[in-house]
Amino acid sequence: MSIAPVVLRLAATAAGLLLVAAQTATASAATPPPRSSAAVPASATWTAPLSTQGRYIVDAQGNRFRLKAANWDGAQGSWTGSGSVSDPANHHAGQDSHGIPLGLDRVPLDGLLADFHQLGINTIRLPFSNEMIHSTTPVPDSAVSANPQLRGRTPLQVYDAVVGALSDSGFAVILNNHTNTSRWCCGVDGNERWNSGQSTQQWADDWVFMARRYAAVPRVVGADLYNEVRRDVLDDPNWGLGDNHDWYAAAQLAADRILTEADPRLLVVIEGINWTGVPVDGLPHGRPVLTPARTLSHTLVDSHKLVYSAHFYGYTGPRHSGATGIGETHDARYQDLTRDQLATALDDEAFFVEETGRHYTAPVWVSEFGIGSNETNAAARTWFGNVTDYFAEHDADFAYWPLVGFAGHDDWALLRYDTAGHRDGILDPGDWRGTAWQHLMSAPSTSGPVAAVPVWRMLSTDHADAVESLRVRATGDWDAGAYKAACPDGLRLIGLSHTTGRGLCTDTGAANLRTSAAGQTVVVDERYVPAGGDWASGYTKLQCPQGGFLAGYSLRGQRVSAALCVPGRTALSGTGRTVWFDRSDNRPADGAGGDFAYGDYKGQCAANEYAAGIAFTTRFGSRPGPAALLCRTLP
């Protein structure tokens, strides 16, 4: 959730907020999540697990599953300090969630779930903090007074009960690592990055723990890696620099560990960078959101599990963090934009990702947006109508913030409860947000089977290996000391860059070209170039054995070190041609796959071809990177 902090106040206190709980989870943490007896409603006809097909999320039957979601917060912690209740996003100021989902002190769990169903939502984004995972202190009885069966449990054990009940009730559950410490966020508060106050290794370990813990809960469908990555007092996060603040690399690490070590069923949700730059007049400031994915996108070990996400609130803006403190930038907020300007901003910052046939193509989930029922600002109200119209017209996946609040206090919540458990909120006739909400929920939407579309994925060896094939990983280090890249299983290498070490993978024209038999060949010389088959005269050629195709490569600096070839499932002996790209781009005219190596020359085989060889030179004065591909026609 975006908070609007007074910058000077937070800067003064940030240093004291950088520690997370270091307790070790006790044996009770290994206890399987308890199950709810709540019946699954007849409307829950979808089947887990979820995956992706182009811009859409689909269920196990291949039917579109649109995330119509809301955020049930509390387990990430709520603001209990001296926060200003006037801050636009500080909906729970002065309220203590005790590190568990809100409302369990006022309404029985089954009653809450019944109210959620009335909203028409099908998915719950369920925040948690790393501190919650390690806490061994039972929550106070008062925190679960409406649910006495939860007395004596730790926050994690209460979280278990909520996850199980949501799954049993038919909701998809997406786990969201919202904060490191259990407190309200999201300004300069010690929770700016995934590794604020903890190591990236510990953060990834916690994710493996959580994914394993709920691997047997059927409708736990996703892992939302971290909330609103942003600047701390001193430094910005970045996307691809390879340092300790590289969100691109950290998300890649955690995603692949979750899918390989914990639960291969899960969608992995990667949010863009929420804001950079100190929000003080005269200094650079912006919201990169997902724009860096245009030139550097994620490729996971499963090509159908990536979901990108973004947050949009009226009081934030393209160059506005949403803060209201002294010195905050005066650039336009989203609520200051016209309807057309807002649509352009949403397209440029996030929804371009849904473009078909690009290395970054993925579903976009707006996992937070919201506004207060007591909002009187005309611009803010207009923004809410415009943004929900945009989501409706674009058939977008979304999640409202927040789902549960307290009557008389949290006017942003979809549902608010008083101390006696009585409910009001967006379903009431007097709530002005209801019209826009109903339009969003009832607008025409793609449903039913989603046709398969070709997958395009980027390989980057900028700072590390990019071996995304599980079969190749199982063989160990096939070129020690070199940067290695291999396409995810089911895809083949179809393009390379000349000097930047980037590659392009696809299944276009031939889904899963590889045979089911084990085996691969690491080619380091010209032994497989047939007599009379010099397809790149004067250049060193690494060519696959007869019947094989390129699935990967390795580099030492810019120089090609080896080609990784795997056997095809059918006879691969099509005619070949040489595609040179040492002096200019040489790619299909349709630009399929997108610019996978911005600023560098690129070579790419056609959609009806596969790559069977790489040529390069080590001549003095020549660049040693890949210079040509041997492209052959698919059978």
XYZ file of C-alpha atoms in Angstrom:
635
model
C 0.000 0.000 0.000
C 1.343 3.464 -0.824
C 1.526 5.695 2.204
C 1.882 9.458 2.060
C 4.468 10.163 4.778
C 5.782 13.462 5.979
C 9.246 13.031 4.527
C 11.195 14.815 7.222
C 9.474 12.868 10.005
C 10.199 9.520 8.371
C 13.752 10.366 7.442
C 14.435 11.100 11.092
C 13.010 7.800 12.272
C 14.029 5.467 9.445
C 17.301 4.434 11.034
C 15.461 2.823 13.905
C 13.218 0.785 11.658
C 15.737 -1.264 9.726
C 15.747 -4.393 11.859
C 13.526 -7.417 11.363
C 12.804 -10.153 13.825
C 15.601 -12.713 13.873
C 13.833 -15.386 15.861
C 13.939 -18.902 14.544
C 10.607 -20.458 13.665
C 9.696 -23.074 16.250
C 8.489 -26.594 15.642
C 4.935 -25.289 15.602
C 5.737 -23.543 12.325
C 5.920 -26.937 10.645
C 2.382 -27.818 11.648
C 0.205 -28.277 8.523
C -2.295 -25.447 7.991
C -5.638 -26.233 9.628
C -8.604 -26.715 7.312
C -11.940 -24.957 7.394
C -15.277 -26.753 7.227
C -16.737 -23.978 5.055
C -18.327 -25.361 1.923
C -17.051 -24.326 -1.504
C -19.765 -22.250 -3.204
C -21.273 -23.515 -6.423
C -19.754 -20.542 -8.271
C -16.192 -21.777 -7.577
C -15.981 -23.791 -10.785
C -12.346 -23.049 -11.595
C -9.598 -25.596 -11.110
C -6.162 -24.931 -9.656
C -3.321 -24.526 -10.386
C -3.204 -21.345 -12.435
C -0.785 -20.555 -15.242
C -0.472 -17.984 -18.011
C -1.230 -17.974 -21.710
C -0.015 -14.766 -23.296
C -1.647 -11.844 -21.460
C -4.202 -14.060 -19.712
C -4.188 -16.154 -16.562
C -5.824 -19.544 -17.077
C -6.883 -22.382 -14.788
C -5.889 -26.034 -15.001
C -8.466 -26.612 -17.743
C -7.080 -23.783 -19.869
C -10.025 -21.474 -19.132
C -9.445 -17.790 -18.496
C -9.333 -16.935 -14.797
C -9.566 -13.196 -14.259
C -8.197 -12.032 -10.934
C -11.106 -10.109 -9.431
C -9.387 -9.578 -6.141
C -9.099 -7.584 -2.945
C -6.357 -7.195 -0.339
C -7.116 -8.639 3.094
C -4.415 -6.851 5.033
C -3.301 -7.004 8.650
C -0.777 -9.845 8.721
C 1.842 -7.451 7.410
C 1.238 -5.222 10.429
C -0.707 -2.002 10.929
C 0.345 1.459 11.979
C 0.554 1.682 15.749
C 2.844 4.672 16.175
C 2.240 8.382 15.853
C 1.238 8.282 12.200
C -0.932 11.033 10.845
C -4.488 9.876 10.252
C -4.727 12.619 7.624
C -2.266 10.810 5.374
C -4.350 9.659 2.353
C -3.287 6.026 2.541
C -2.965 5.645 6.297
C -6.261 3.796 6.669
C -5.406 1.907 9.850
C -3.562 4.610 11.793
C -3.798 3.888 15.498
C -5.108 0.361 14.888
C -3.131 -2.731 15.864
C -3.731 -5.841 13.770
C -1.419 -7.919 16.020
C 0.070 -9.279 12.796
C -3.058 -11.134 11.631
C -5.727 -10.401 9.000
C -8.121 -7.684 10.156
C -11.642 -8.382 11.380
C -11.126 -11.626 13.276
C -11.925 -9.783 16.504
C -15.317 -8.685 15.152
C -16.744 -11.356 12.813
C -16.490 -15.163 12.686
C -14.269 -16.343 9.864
C -17.086 -18.008 7.927
C -19.092 -14.790 8.167
C -16.238 -12.776 6.708
C -15.887 -15.205 3.811
C -19.616 -15.057 3.101
C -19.373 -11.249 2.881
C -16.383 -11.531 0.547
C -18.429 -13.715 -1.792
C -21.170 -11.089 -1.856
C -18.675 -8.643 -3.347
C -18.202 -10.944 -6.338
C -14.437 -11.292 -5.905
C -12.698 -14.596 -6.586
C -9.166 -13.941 -5.303
C -7.584 -12.695 -2.076
C -4.165 -11.048 -1.983
C -3.039 -11.921 1.531
C -0.142 -9.781 2.815
C 2.354 -10.988 5.422
C 5.595 -9.749 6.937
C 8.827 -11.659 7.392
C 8.538 -10.858 11.080
C 5.180 -12.667 11.181
C 6.835 -15.839 9.921
C 9.293 -15.927 12.800
C 7.114 -14.671 15.642
C 6.568 -17.234 18.409
C 4.305 -15.101 20.609
C 0.605 -16.060 20.564
C -1.749 -13.278 19.546
C -3.860 -11.786 22.353
C -7.261 -13.400 22.853
C -8.827 -10.018 22.114
C -7.404 -10.085 18.567
C -9.494 -13.169 17.730
C -12.417 -12.609 20.081
C -14.953 -13.434 17.346
C -13.013 -16.604 16.504
C -12.222 -18.336 19.800
C -10.936 -21.420 17.958
C -7.871 -19.312 17.079
C -6.926 -18.433 20.654
C -3.404 -19.309 21.711
C -2.051 -19.365 18.174
C 0.923 -17.472 16.810
C 0.365 -14.999 13.957
C 1.633 -17.576 11.465
C -0.783 -20.193 12.780
C -3.675 -17.736 12.476
C -2.485 -17.021 8.940
C -2.573 -20.796 8.334
C -6.204 -20.945 9.397
C -7.156 -18.029 7.154
C -5.346 -19.505 4.134
C -7.050 -22.868 4.620
C -10.485 -21.325 5.073
C -10.133 -19.136 1.977
C -9.071 -22.105 -0.127
C -11.904 -24.283 1.160
C -14.359 -21.483 0.439
C -13.353 -21.340 -3.228
C -11.092 -18.293 -3.240
C -7.773 -18.206 -5.034
C -5.108 -17.098 -2.550
C -2.022 -15.124 -3.550
C 0.547 -14.802 -0.765
C 2.095 -11.331 -0.642
C 5.332 -10.457 1.141
C 4.319 -6.922 2.039
C 6.865 -5.851 4.646
C 9.897 -7.151 6.493
C 8.880 -5.840 9.901
C 5.287 -5.935 11.099
C 4.203 -2.355 10.643
C 2.212 -0.169 8.300
C 3.940 0.884 5.106
C 4.960 2.239 2.554
C 7.225 5.257 2.735
C 10.738 5.617 4.126
C 10.033 3.154 6.903
C 12.700 0.437 6.947
C 10.734 -1.801 4.576
C 11.677 -0.153 1.300
C 13.374 -3.165 -0.241
C 13.147 -6.915 0.094
C 16.565 -6.800 1.797
C 16.079 -3.789 4.054
C 17.319 -5.059 7.402
C 17.864 -8.609 6.142
C 19.838 -10.354 3.436
C 18.472 -11.320 0.033
C 19.344 -14.901 0.973
C 17.167 -14.771 4.112
C 14.329 -13.184 2.142
C 14.459 -15.932 -0.487
C 14.709 -18.595 2.243
C 11.545 -17.220 3.838
C 9.775 -17.431 0.499
C 10.787 -21.067 0.056
C 9.484 -21.734 3.570
C 6.109 -20.100 2.859
C 5.666 -21.742 -0.535
C 6.426 -25.170 0.908
C 4.110 -24.560 3.854
C 1.072 -24.070 1.631
C 2.017 -26.401 -1.221
C -0.737 -28.829 -0.201
C -3.450 -26.156 0.031
C -5.187 -26.473 -3.348
C -6.190 -22.881 -4.041
C -2.980 -21.170 -2.969
C -2.077 -20.126 -6.492
C 0.543 -17.391 -6.329
C 3.561 -15.800 -4.669
C 3.614 -11.980 -4.857
C 7.289 -11.433 -4.123
C 7.493 -7.962 -2.573
C 5.348 -4.886 -2.198
C 6.202 -1.440 -3.567
C 9.982 -1.588 -3.899
C 11.170 1.997 -3.471
C 13.943 4.312 -2.357
C 15.253 4.381 1.194
C 17.017 7.335 2.814
C 20.190 6.910 0.780
C 19.706 4.739 -2.293
C 17.369 3.818 -5.116
C 16.480 0.282 -6.135
C 17.382 -0.592 -9.718
C 16.406 -3.029 -12.442
C 19.407 -4.923 -13.731
C 22.597 -3.292 -12.397
C 23.692 -6.472 -10.646
C 24.308 -4.892 -7.228
C 22.691 -5.396 -3.819
C 19.768 -3.140 -4.795
C 18.960 -4.966 -8.041
C 15.264 -5.840 -7.824
C 15.350 -7.580 -11.212
C 18.000 -10.051 -10.024
C 16.478 -10.590 -6.580
C 13.056 -11.346 -8.056
C 14.631 -13.770 -10.527
C 16.443 -15.577 -7.708
C 13.375 -15.917 -5.492
C 11.088 -16.891 -8.365
C 13.284 -19.733 -9.561
C 13.880 -20.973 -6.012
C 10.136 -21.036 -5.312
C 9.416 -22.987 -8.502
C 12.298 -25.429 -8.159
C 12.558 -25.939 -4.390
C 9.054 -25.392 -3.043
C 5.968 -25.371 -5.272
C 6.075 -25.500 -9.090
C 2.304 -24.822 -9.217
C 2.535 -21.191 -8.179
C 2.218 -18.083 -10.266
C 5.092 -15.738 -9.480
C 4.044 -12.085 -9.249
C 6.775 -9.477 -9.777
C 5.810 -5.887 -9.083
C 7.576 -3.014 -10.812
C 9.612 -0.404 -8.920
C 7.173 1.886 -7.164
C 9.289 5.038 -6.902
C 12.835 6.323 -7.033
C 14.477 9.558 -5.975
C 14.138 11.550 -2.776
C 10.732 13.291 -2.989
C 12.098 16.780 -2.475
C 11.730 19.658 -4.923
C 14.545 19.968 -7.433
C 15.763 16.354 -7.210
C 14.989 13.536 -9.657
C 11.920 11.525 -8.803
C 9.808 9.031 -10.706
C 7.779 5.832 -10.715
C 9.494 3.388 -13.097
C 6.721 0.827 -12.481
C 7.150 -1.820 -15.234
C 8.865 0.315 -17.879
C 12.261 -1.439 -17.381
C 10.718 -4.738 -18.553
C 10.659 -3.371 -22.120
C 14.400 -3.953 -22.357
C 15.021 -6.465 -19.559
C 12.267 -8.930 -18.737
C 12.202 -11.997 -16.521
C 12.446 -15.553 -17.804
C 11.497 -18.207 -15.266
C 12.114 -21.942 -15.314
C 8.431 -22.325 -16.207
C 7.495 -19.988 -19.058
C 3.827 -19.963 -18.035
C 4.127 -18.715 -14.442
C 5.182 -15.059 -14.679
C 2.717 -12.284 -13.796
C 3.802 -8.648 -13.628
C 2.014 -6.227 -11.305
C 1.653 -2.513 -10.632
C -0.112 -0.190 -8.175
C -2.090 2.922 -9.072
C -3.637 5.451 -6.689
C -5.098 8.822 -7.560
C -2.798 10.671 -5.149
C 0.368 9.220 -6.746
C 1.579 10.091 -10.227
C 4.138 9.322 -12.943
C 6.661 11.467 -11.027
C 4.906 11.624 -7.681
C 5.369 9.242 -4.738
C 2.099 10.292 -3.117
C 3.824 11.916 -0.149
C 2.311 15.029 1.397
C 5.344 16.118 3.383
C 7.455 19.262 3.189
C 9.247 19.577 -0.128
C 7.200 16.967 -1.973
C 7.290 17.224 -5.750
C 4.525 19.234 -7.360
C 4.297 17.103 -10.510
C 0.851 15.947 -11.546
C -0.855 13.113 -9.744
C -2.930 10.551 -11.630
C -6.083 12.263 -10.403
C -4.885 15.470 -12.103
C -4.725 13.778 -15.522
C -7.496 13.804 -18.083
C -9.141 10.510 -18.958
C -6.978 10.181 -22.084
C -3.805 11.197 -20.268
C -4.500 8.631 -17.566
C -4.991 5.907 -20.173
C -1.688 6.845 -21.820
C 0.119 6.724 -18.470
C -1.346 3.310 -17.616
C -0.382 1.961 -21.032
C 3.165 3.327 -20.893
C 3.905 2.324 -17.310
C 2.292 -1.120 -17.129
C -0.165 -2.373 -19.712
C 2.299 -2.400 -22.612
C 3.433 -5.681 -21.021
C 0.284 -7.379 -22.342
C 1.306 -6.762 -25.969
C 1.328 -10.073 -27.829
C 4.500 -11.678 -29.124
C 7.163 -9.922 -27.048
C 9.836 -11.237 -24.707
C 8.059 -9.396 -21.872
C 4.495 -10.514 -22.690
C 2.676 -11.464 -19.489
C -0.539 -10.733 -17.613
C -0.572 -7.405 -15.758
C -2.253 -7.427 -12.354
C -3.070 -4.083 -10.768
C -2.718 -5.556 -7.304
C -3.586 -2.305 -5.508
C -5.892 0.620 -6.199
C -8.569 2.242 -4.053
C -10.239 5.355 -2.673
C -12.243 6.417 0.369
C -16.013 6.389 0.654
C -15.766 9.792 2.348
C -13.706 11.285 -0.496
C -15.071 14.723 -1.462
C -12.354 15.844 -3.881
C -13.959 15.984 -7.328
C -10.688 15.149 -9.125
C -10.149 12.071 -6.966
C -13.696 10.852 -7.564
C -13.327 11.386 -11.318
C -10.053 9.465 -11.266
C -11.746 6.488 -9.601
C -14.392 6.385 -12.309
C -11.791 6.741 -15.048
C -9.435 4.100 -13.708
C -12.183 1.518 -13.106
C -13.498 2.248 -16.619
C -10.006 1.591 -17.965
C -9.753 -1.697 -16.067
C -13.195 -2.722 -17.324
C -12.476 -1.803 -20.949
C -9.099 -3.539 -20.896
C -10.426 -6.647 -19.151
C -7.714 -6.142 -16.540
C -6.849 -8.262 -13.530
C -7.152 -6.162 -10.359
C -7.121 -6.157 -6.550
C -8.759 -3.420 -4.467
C -7.061 -2.060 -1.331
C -8.247 -2.745 1.346
C -10.910 -5.396 1.786
C -11.629 -5.163 5.534
C -11.728 -2.110 7.783
C -13.326 -0.669 10.898
C -16.591 1.263 10.900
C -16.136 4.927 11.687
C -12.439 4.799 10.908
C -11.377 3.149 7.656
C -13.505 4.655 4.907
C -11.318 3.111 2.182
C -12.293 -0.504 2.961
C -14.768 -2.387 0.806
C -16.293 -3.815 3.991
C -16.269 -2.144 7.413
C -17.295 -3.709 10.701
C -18.179 -2.147 14.035
C -17.342 -3.738 17.381
C -20.592 -5.726 17.288
C -19.761 -7.160 13.855
C -22.291 -5.080 11.940
C -21.204 -4.361 8.379
C -21.330 -1.399 6.029
C -19.319 -0.520 2.939
C -19.358 -0.487 -0.818
C -22.423 -2.761 -1.054
C -24.542 -0.156 0.720
C -26.697 2.177 -1.417
C -25.128 5.284 0.111
C -21.550 4.419 -0.894
C -20.698 6.553 -3.943
C -18.036 4.029 -5.070
C -20.662 1.371 -5.714
C -21.509 2.422 -9.279
C -17.903 2.243 -10.465
C -17.337 -1.018 -8.582
C -20.375 -2.679 -10.135
C -19.306 -1.525 -13.606
C -15.873 -3.027 -13.066
C -17.266 -6.308 -11.769
C -19.963 -6.742 -14.435
C -18.278 -5.450 -17.615
C -17.845 -7.997 -20.457
C -14.782 -10.154 -19.989
C -12.948 -12.884 -21.873
C -13.972 -16.276 -20.530
C -13.724 -19.928 -21.460
C -10.769 -21.620 -23.200
C -7.824 -19.413 -24.121
C -6.034 -20.385 -27.308
C -2.322 -21.137 -27.000
C -0.013 -18.436 -28.323
C 3.724 -18.607 -29.074
C 5.995 -17.893 -26.125
C 8.969 -15.531 -26.432
C 11.495 -15.202 -23.607
C 14.757 -13.302 -23.129
C 18.037 -14.688 -21.815
C 20.409 -12.242 -20.123
C 23.955 -12.967 -18.975
C 24.588 -9.370 -17.924
C 25.699 -10.297 -14.401
C 24.997 -14.001 -13.885
C 24.023 -17.286 -15.503
C 20.617 -17.553 -17.130
C 20.129 -21.315 -17.187
C 16.328 -21.659 -17.105
C 16.103 -25.272 -18.287
C 15.482 -27.716 -15.460
C 16.830 -30.554 -17.592
C 20.049 -28.677 -18.237
C 20.371 -27.663 -14.576
C 20.170 -31.319 -13.607
C 23.352 -32.041 -15.592
C 25.481 -29.695 -13.508
C 27.939 -27.013 -14.618
C 28.472 -27.671 -18.311
C 31.043 -24.884 -18.858
C 32.767 -23.986 -15.611
C 33.918 -20.381 -15.348
C 31.753 -19.097 -18.209
C 28.439 -17.257 -18.113
C 25.850 -19.771 -19.278
C 22.351 -19.353 -20.711
C 19.768 -21.996 -21.606
C 16.154 -21.660 -22.688
C 13.369 -22.935 -20.449
C 12.299 -26.491 -21.224
C 9.915 -26.511 -24.181
C 11.579 -23.537 -25.873
C 14.440 -23.313 -28.374
C 17.060 -20.630 -28.973
C 16.089 -18.522 -31.976
C 18.071 -15.288 -31.588
C 21.350 -13.883 -30.285
C 22.907 -10.452 -29.836
C 26.363 -9.551 -31.068
C 28.064 -8.145 -27.959
C 25.694 -8.043 -24.975
C 25.220 -11.752 -24.295
C 21.455 -11.642 -24.788
C 19.428 -14.469 -26.315
C 15.854 -15.035 -27.447
C 13.894 -18.245 -26.882
C 10.586 -19.360 -28.366
C 8.274 -22.255 -29.150
C 6.737 -20.599 -32.206
C 6.064 -23.018 -35.036
C 7.059 -26.085 -33.038
C 6.006 -26.433 -29.420
C 8.542 -28.426 -27.400
C 10.896 -29.428 -30.174
C 13.052 -31.529 -27.836
C 12.848 -35.299 -27.552
C 11.827 -36.823 -24.242
C 15.088 -38.765 -24.151
C 17.872 -37.485 -21.940
C 20.978 -36.033 -23.407
C 22.678 -32.855 -24.519
C 25.883 -31.962 -26.315
C 28.249 -29.186 -25.318
C 29.950 -28.095 -28.549
C 33.302 -26.316 -28.239
C 34.849 -26.921 -31.704
C 33.961 -27.572 -35.338
C 33.763 -31.366 -35.204
C 30.078 -31.391 -36.210
C 30.511 -29.144 -39.266
C 30.207 -31.564 -42.217
C 32.734 -31.610 -45.028
C 31.765 -29.027 -47.594
C 29.359 -27.397 -45.131
C 31.211 -24.161 -44.385
C 28.282 -21.812 -43.771
C 30.420 -18.976 -42.318
C 33.746 -18.906 -44.106
C 36.614 -17.589 -42.022
C 34.666 -17.752 -38.775
C 34.753 -20.337 -36.013
C 31.552 -22.399 -36.160
C 29.946 -24.273 -33.270
C 27.368 -26.511 -34.930
C 24.972 -28.984 -33.356
C 25.196 -32.690 -34.188
C 22.817 -33.941 -36.839
C 19.289 -33.958 -35.406
C 20.041 -31.424 -32.662
C 19.122 -27.781 -32.126
C 20.466 -24.889 -30.079
C 18.996 -24.537 -26.611
C 21.764 -22.504 -24.976
C 25.210 -20.967 -25.123
C 28.041 -19.790 -22.906
C 30.352 -16.779 -23.004
C 33.697 -15.720 -21.587
C 33.507 -11.993 -21.782
C 32.011 -11.384 -25.220
C 33.655 -14.440 -26.760
C 31.518 -17.502 -27.399
C 32.720 -20.352 -25.214
C 30.325 -23.185 -26.107
C 27.044 -24.016 -27.793
C 24.532 -26.183 -25.961
C 22.654 -28.555 -28.257
C 19.826 -30.951 -27.448
C 18.279 -33.705 -29.603
C 15.043 -32.996 -31.461
C 11.931 -35.163 -31.150
C 11.687 -35.448 -34.939
C 14.246 -35.611 -37.721
C 15.891 -32.187 -37.951
C 17.555 -32.022 -41.311
C 15.932 -29.032 -42.987
C 17.699 -26.742 -45.417
C 19.895 -24.119 -43.828
C 20.858 -20.477 -44.304
C 23.329 -18.139 -42.646
C 21.964 -15.156 -40.754
C 24.715 -12.539 -40.250
C 24.342 -9.848 -37.582
C 27.852 -8.535 -36.940
C 27.226 -5.233 -38.762
C 23.467 -4.700 -38.484
C 20.299 -6.339 -37.257
C 19.108 -9.367 -39.219
C 15.668 -10.293 -37.947
C 12.216 -11.127 -39.338
C 10.357 -8.047 -40.543
C 7.543 -8.577 -38.037
C 9.935 -8.059 -35.103
C 8.495 -11.081 -33.287
C 9.849 -11.356 -29.770
C 10.601 -7.656 -29.497
C 13.936 -5.936 -28.969
C 15.663 -8.431 -26.698
C 19.056 -6.632 -26.801
C 18.403 -2.909 -26.944
C 21.265 -0.990 -28.584
C 23.056 -4.077 -29.910
C 23.028 -5.886 -33.241
C 20.786 -8.950 -33.213
C 20.304 -12.004 -35.391
C 17.159 -14.094 -35.368
C 15.890 -17.113 -37.286
C 12.436 -17.038 -38.841
C 9.398 -18.448 -37.057
C 9.524 -21.597 -39.218
C 13.200 -22.210 -38.440
C 15.415 -23.397 -35.626
C 18.998 -22.421 -34.852
C 21.597 -25.144 -35.327
C 24.879 -23.265 -35.052
C 26.725 -20.133 -33.908
C 29.636 -18.494 -35.750
C 32.119 -16.010 -34.275
C 35.637 -14.749 -34.862
C 38.649 -13.999 -32.699
C 40.496 -12.074 -35.429
C 42.400 -9.000 -34.279
C 40.245 -5.922 -34.506
C 36.992 -7.878 -34.658
C 34.434 -8.153 -31.948
C 34.487 -11.710 -30.542
C 30.754 -12.013 -29.906
C 28.353 -14.123 -31.965
C 28.339 -12.955 -35.602
C 26.047 -15.417 -37.388
C 23.451 -18.121 -36.807
C 22.854 -21.237 -38.841
C 19.066 -21.329 -39.270
C 17.322 -24.417 -40.592
C 13.728 -25.006 -41.627
C 11.523 -26.811 -39.133
C 10.283 -30.234 -40.246
